[in-house]
Short mmCIF file of C-alpha atoms in Angstrom, two decimals:
data_model
loop_
_atom_site.label_atom_id
_atom_site.label_comp_id
_atom_site.label_asym_id
_atom_site.label_seq_id
_atom_site.Cartn_x
_atom_site.Cartn_y
_atom_site.Cartn_z
CA GLN A 1261 69.52 111.27 77.04
CA GLY A 1262 69.30 115.07 77.00
CA MET A 1263 67.92 115.16 80.54
CA ARG A 1264 70.77 112.97 81.76
CA VAL A 1265 73.29 115.38 80.26
CA VAL A 1266 71.58 118.27 82.07
CA ILE A 1267 71.54 116.41 85.41
CA ASP A 1268 75.16 115.31 85.03
CA ALA A 1269 76.16 118.89 84.24
CA LEU A 1270 74.35 120.25 87.30
CA ILE A 1271 75.88 117.62 89.59
CA THR A 1272 79.35 118.38 88.20
CA THR A 1273 78.94 122.06 89.07
CA LEU A 1274 77.89 121.45 92.71
CA PRO A 1275 81.42 121.67 94.25
CA PRO A 1276 82.38 124.96 92.52
CA VAL A 1277 78.92 126.38 93.22
CA GLY A 1278 79.57 125.58 96.88
CA TYR A 1279 82.75 127.68 96.69
CA VAL A 1280 80.73 130.52 95.17
CA MET A 1281 78.27 130.34 98.08
CA ILE A 1282 81.17 130.43 100.56
CA PHE A 1283 82.54 133.52 98.79
CA TRP A 1284 79.09 135.16 98.81
CA SER A 1285 78.64 134.43 102.53
CA PHE A 1286 82.08 135.85 103.28
CA SER A 1287 81.34 139.03 101.32
CA LEU A 1288 77.97 139.32 103.11
CA VAL A 1289 79.68 139.21 106.51
CA VAL A 1290 82.41 141.67 105.50
CA PHE A 1291 79.98 144.20 104.00
CA GLY A 1292 77.65 143.64 106.97
CA ILE A 1293 80.40 144.69 109.39
CA ILE A 1294 81.20 147.74 107.25
CA GLY A 1295 77.50 148.65 107.04
CA LYS A 1296 77.08 148.38 110.80
CA GLY A 1297 79.92 150.83 111.33
CA LEU A 1298 78.80 153.16 108.56
CA LEU A 1299 75.00 153.19 108.98
CA GLY A 1300 74.31 151.60 112.36
CA ASN A 1301 71.52 153.40 114.32
CA LYS A 1302 71.44 156.20 111.72
CA LEU A 1303 68.39 155.31 109.60
CA TYR A 1304 65.80 156.48 112.14
CA SER A 1305 63.34 159.21 111.20
CA CYS A 1306 60.27 160.87 112.68
CA THR A 1307 56.90 159.46 111.62
CA THR A 1308 55.33 162.93 111.27
CA PRO A 1309 56.50 166.36 110.05
CA GLY A 1310 57.89 168.86 112.52
CA ALA A 1311 61.27 167.28 113.30
CA GLU A 1312 63.12 167.95 110.05
CA PHE A 1313 66.89 168.26 109.87
CA PRO A 1314 68.74 169.60 111.83
CA ALA A 1315 66.18 168.56 114.44
CA GLY A 1316 66.08 164.96 115.55
CA ARG A 1317 64.94 162.54 118.20
CA LEU A 1318 64.40 165.14 120.92
CA GLU A 1319 61.99 167.14 118.73
CA CYS A 1320 60.16 163.99 117.61
CA ALA A 1321 57.87 163.91 120.63
CA GLY A 1322 54.34 164.83 121.56
CA LEU A 1323 51.44 165.06 119.12
CA HIS A 1324 51.10 166.26 115.54
CA VAL A 1325 47.97 167.68 113.92
CA ASN A 1326 47.65 166.42 110.35
CA ASP A 1327 45.89 168.09 107.42
CA ALA A 1328 42.58 166.45 108.33
CA GLY A 1329 42.70 167.96 111.82
CA TRP A 1330 43.45 164.68 113.60
CA MET A 1331 46.11 164.47 116.28
CA ALA A 1332 48.67 161.72 115.77
CA PRO A 1333 51.51 160.78 118.13
CA ARG A 1334 55.07 161.25 116.92
CA SER A 1335 57.54 158.37 117.18
CA TRP A 1336 61.18 157.83 116.29
CA HIS A 1337 60.83 155.13 113.66
CA ASN A 1338 63.40 152.65 112.36
CA PRO A 1339 62.77 151.24 108.84
CA PRO A 1340 62.35 147.46 108.40
CA PHE A 1341 65.83 147.36 106.82
CA ASN A 1342 68.59 148.71 109.07
CA PHE A 1343 72.21 148.17 110.01
CA ASP A 1344 71.92 148.30 113.81
CA SER A 1345 73.44 144.83 114.31
CA LEU A 1346 75.43 142.42 112.20
CA ILE A 1347 72.38 140.19 111.63
CA GLU A 1348 70.16 143.14 110.66
CA SER A 1349 72.93 144.44 108.42
CA MET A 1350 73.25 141.10 106.63
CA LEU A 1351 69.47 140.91 106.19
CA ALA A 1352 69.45 144.41 104.69
CA LEU A 1353 72.22 143.40 102.30
CA PHE A 1354 70.28 140.28 101.37
CA ARG A 1355 67.41 142.60 100.46
CA VAL A 1356 69.86 144.56 98.29
CA ASN A 1357 71.02 141.32 96.71
CA THR A 1358 67.45 140.48 95.63
CA ASP A 1359 67.16 143.70 93.58
CA LYS A 1360 65.22 145.54 96.30
CA TYR A 1361 68.03 148.04 96.76
CA VAL A 1362 66.35 151.34 95.90
CA ASP A 1363 64.97 152.05 99.39
CA VAL A 1364 68.24 151.06 101.04
CA LEU A 1365 70.24 153.16 98.56
CA PHE A 1366 68.24 156.36 99.10
CA ALA A 1367 68.02 155.86 102.87
CA SER A 1368 71.81 155.53 103.09
CA MET A 1369 72.25 158.72 101.05
CA ASP A 1370 69.99 160.69 103.42
CA VAL A 1371 71.85 159.70 106.60
CA THR A 1372 73.07 162.59 108.79
CA SER A 1373 74.15 161.45 112.24
CA ARG A 1374 72.83 159.41 115.15
CA ASP A 1375 69.57 160.68 116.71
CA GLN A 1376 69.26 163.30 113.96
CA SER A 1377 66.64 163.40 111.22
CA PRO A 1378 67.69 162.45 107.69
CA ASP A 1379 68.26 165.08 105.04
CA THR A 1380 67.97 164.53 101.29
CA TYR A 1381 71.35 163.60 99.75
CA TYR A 1382 73.23 164.65 102.88
CA SER A 1383 75.62 161.66 102.64
CA VAL A 1384 75.53 160.93 98.94
CA TYR A 1385 78.86 159.06 99.08
CA ASN A 1386 77.22 156.31 101.16
CA SER A 1387 75.70 155.16 97.89
CA LEU A 1388 79.16 153.86 96.92
CA TYR A 1389 78.84 151.28 99.71
CA VAL A 1390 75.56 149.93 98.31
CA VAL A 1391 76.84 150.01 94.73
CA ALA A 1392 80.03 148.18 95.76
CA PHE A 1393 78.00 145.39 97.35
CA LEU A 1394 75.78 145.21 94.26
CA ILE A 1395 78.88 144.68 92.13
CA VAL A 1396 80.63 142.18 94.43
CA GLY A 1397 77.73 140.43 96.13
CA SER A 1398 75.26 140.36 93.26
CA LEU A 1399 76.71 140.88 89.78
CA PHE A 1400 80.12 139.25 90.33
CA THR A 1401 78.69 136.33 92.31
CA SER A 1402 75.91 135.77 89.75
CA ASN A 1403 78.46 135.73 86.94
CA LEU A 1404 80.57 133.20 88.81
CA PHE A 1405 77.51 131.04 89.44
CA ILE A 1406 76.41 131.13 85.80
CA GLY A 1407 79.97 130.62 84.57
CA PHE A 1408 80.43 127.41 86.58
CA ILE A 1409 77.11 126.04 85.33
CA VAL A 1410 78.03 126.81 81.71
CA ASP A 1411 81.42 125.17 82.25
CA GLY A 1412 79.64 122.11 83.61
CA PHE A 1413 77.49 121.88 80.49
CA ASN A 1414 80.51 122.34 78.25
CA ALA A 1415 82.47 119.68 80.14
CA ASN A 1416 79.69 117.15 79.63
CA LYS A 1417 78.84 118.26 76.12
CA GLY A 1418 81.55 116.19 74.44
CA SER A 1419 81.50 113.25 76.86
CA THR A 1420 80.97 109.80 75.47
CA LYS A 1421 78.34 107.45 76.79
CA GLU A 1422 81.02 105.40 78.55
CA GLU A 1423 82.44 108.48 80.29
CA MET A 1424 79.00 109.54 81.50
CA LEU A 1425 78.31 106.04 82.82
CA TYR A 1426 81.66 106.02 84.60
CA ASN A 1427 80.99 109.41 86.21
CA ARG A 1428 77.59 108.21 87.44
CA PHE A 1429 79.15 105.01 88.78
CA ALA A 1430 81.85 107.00 90.60
CA ARG A 1431 79.20 109.17 92.25
CA GLN A 1432 77.25 106.10 93.36
CA VAL A 1433 80.41 104.58 94.86
CA GLY A 1434 81.00 107.82 96.74
CA LEU A 1435 77.47 107.72 98.15
CA VAL A 1436 77.62 104.13 99.43
CA ARG A 1437 81.24 104.03 100.59
CA PRO A 1438 81.77 103.25 104.30
CA LYS A 1439 81.60 106.28 106.53
CA ARG A 1440 84.19 106.98 109.17
CA PHE A 1441 82.69 108.06 112.48
CA THR A 1442 84.83 109.93 114.98
CA PHE A 1443 82.54 109.14 117.91
CA LYS A 1444 81.09 105.76 118.81
CA GLU A 1445 77.38 105.24 119.34
CA PRO A 1446 76.27 104.80 122.97
CA GLN A 1447 75.41 101.18 123.75
CA ASN A 1448 73.08 101.64 126.72
CA ILE A 1449 69.48 100.44 126.49
CA VAL A 1450 67.97 103.95 126.30
CA SER A 1451 70.19 104.98 123.37
CA MET A 1452 69.48 101.75 121.52
CA LYS A 1453 65.71 102.25 121.91
CA CYS A 1454 66.01 105.85 120.68
CA ARG A 1455 67.94 104.75 117.60
CA GLN A 1456 65.39 102.03 116.95
CA LEU A 1457 62.58 104.60 117.07
CA LEU A 1458 64.47 107.05 114.83
CA ASN A 1459 65.11 104.35 112.21
CA TYR A 1460 61.49 103.13 112.30
CA SER A 1461 59.95 103.74 108.87
CA MET A 1462 56.67 105.07 110.27
CA PHE A 1463 58.49 107.62 112.43
CA GLN A 1464 60.56 108.80 109.45
CA ALA A 1465 57.41 109.10 107.34
CA PHE A 1466 55.72 111.08 110.13
CA SER A 1467 58.74 113.43 110.33
CA THR A 1468 58.67 114.00 106.56
CA ILE A 1469 54.92 114.70 106.59
CA CYS A 1470 55.41 117.24 109.40
CA VAL A 1471 58.04 119.08 107.37
CA LEU A 1472 55.81 119.18 104.29
CA VAL A 1473 52.74 120.33 106.23
CA ASN A 1474 54.73 123.04 108.00
CA MET A 1475 56.11 124.19 104.64
CA ILE A 1476 52.59 124.43 103.20
CA PHE A 1477 51.43 126.51 106.18
CA MET A 1478 54.43 128.83 105.86
CA LEU A 1479 53.74 129.34 102.15
CA SER A 1480 50.10 130.16 102.92
CA ALA A 1481 50.97 133.25 104.98
CA TYR A 1482 50.02 136.55 103.38
CA LYS A 1483 49.97 140.22 104.26
CA GLY A 1484 46.82 141.50 105.94
CA ALA A 1485 45.70 138.07 107.17
CA PRO A 1486 43.02 137.97 109.88
CA LYS A 1487 44.21 137.83 113.48
CA GLU A 1488 42.77 134.33 113.96
CA TYR A 1489 44.66 133.02 110.93
CA VAL A 1490 47.94 134.53 112.14
CA GLU A 1491 47.40 132.97 115.57
CA MET A 1492 46.74 129.61 113.90
CA LEU A 1493 49.99 129.90 111.94
CA ASP A 1494 51.89 130.76 115.12
CA LEU A 1495 50.32 127.79 116.90
CA GLN A 1496 51.24 125.30 114.17
CA ASN A 1497 54.79 126.70 114.08
CA LEU A 1498 55.05 126.08 117.81
CA VAL A 1499 53.67 122.54 117.47
CA PHE A 1500 56.09 121.62 114.68
CA PHE A 1501 58.96 123.21 116.59
CA LEU A 1502 58.17 121.01 119.59
CA ILE A 1503 58.09 117.96 117.29
CA LEU A 1504 61.49 118.96 115.86
CA ALA A 1505 62.87 119.51 119.36
CA PHE A 1506 61.62 116.06 120.42
CA GLU A 1507 63.30 114.47 117.37
CA VAL A 1508 66.58 116.30 118.05
CA LEU A 1509 66.52 115.20 121.70
CA LEU A 1510 65.93 111.61 120.58
CA THR A 1511 68.87 111.94 118.18
CA VAL A 1512 71.17 113.28 120.90
CA ALA A 1513 70.06 110.53 123.30
CA GLY A 1514 70.39 107.83 120.65
CA TYR A 1515 73.64 108.82 118.94
CA GLY A 1516 75.23 111.05 121.55
CA PRO A 1517 76.53 114.59 120.97
CA GLY A 1518 79.42 113.18 118.95
CA GLY A 1519 77.06 111.30 116.66
CA VAL A 1520 75.24 114.53 115.89
CA VAL A 1521 78.54 116.18 114.94
CA ASP A 1522 79.47 113.23 112.70
CA ASP A 1523 76.26 113.47 110.64
CA SER A 1524 75.71 116.74 108.77
CA TRP A 1525 71.92 116.25 108.55
CA LYS A 1526 71.60 115.65 112.29
CA LEU A 1527 73.76 118.69 112.92
CA PHE A 1528 71.56 120.71 110.53
CA ASP A 1529 68.44 119.73 112.52
CA LEU A 1530 70.18 120.78 115.73
CA VAL A 1531 71.13 124.17 114.29
CA ILE A 1532 67.57 124.76 113.03
CA MET A 1533 66.14 123.85 116.42
CA ALA A 1534 68.63 126.09 118.25
CA GLY A 1535 67.91 129.02 115.92
CA THR A 1536 64.15 128.63 116.30
CA ALA A 1537 64.47 128.32 120.08
CA THR A 1538 66.51 131.51 120.14
CA GLY A 1539 63.76 133.26 118.17
CA TYR A 1540 61.11 132.12 120.66
CA ALA A 1541 63.29 133.09 123.61
CA SER A 1542 63.81 136.60 122.29
#
């Protein structure tokens, strides 16, 4: 009984939690655009001493002799978090959102200008940008998320058994109600064969197994892995991407482009395939 109350409360909070995620995504895009304009191409620094502020990219050239007497080449280095594009800016803000904000905070405070070395606390007011996103994108969003979940528990706390049964029944009716499709399925022989293959239980089981195996491989990656292991991970990623691409092509051939748009899961597979293909192409 207690577990049912918990599950009912979580299901009740799904729509408002979706609104919170939309708000968080919107704030991520807005702060990403601001970060690109404020810090874009300004986080670079020289990998070795000798090009300190006010020097910059022009002085960060040639070789440097370290304390051990070894010569090391200088390079104009960009940190793994940067704001050079909207995507990179959003990824850096996601890093901030996961409580890894210290490096981003101090790097933004040391910014001088483009192609110029950073200087300690040169732009201390840039920290307000990071703090503002921490308040809006992390603290405020987390409080909204927790608040909706607590409201869901409170809403179900005083529900009678009959009310809980009715809510479950209403959800089941919503799941099995007839779906309205905007586009009709193609009726040619090739499309019908593709749909038959996609609906075949063995093919669906094979697709699920591929997803699980690929997930296990992705979770097994670790820093400092041998070169052979990394190459094996890249190979299996390529194999599973080709399997996904084959399944998406079957879906498009079987249901048509309109059928993919009508079904959110089919559209999700198409977006994942397109994003992965873009990554391989770049």
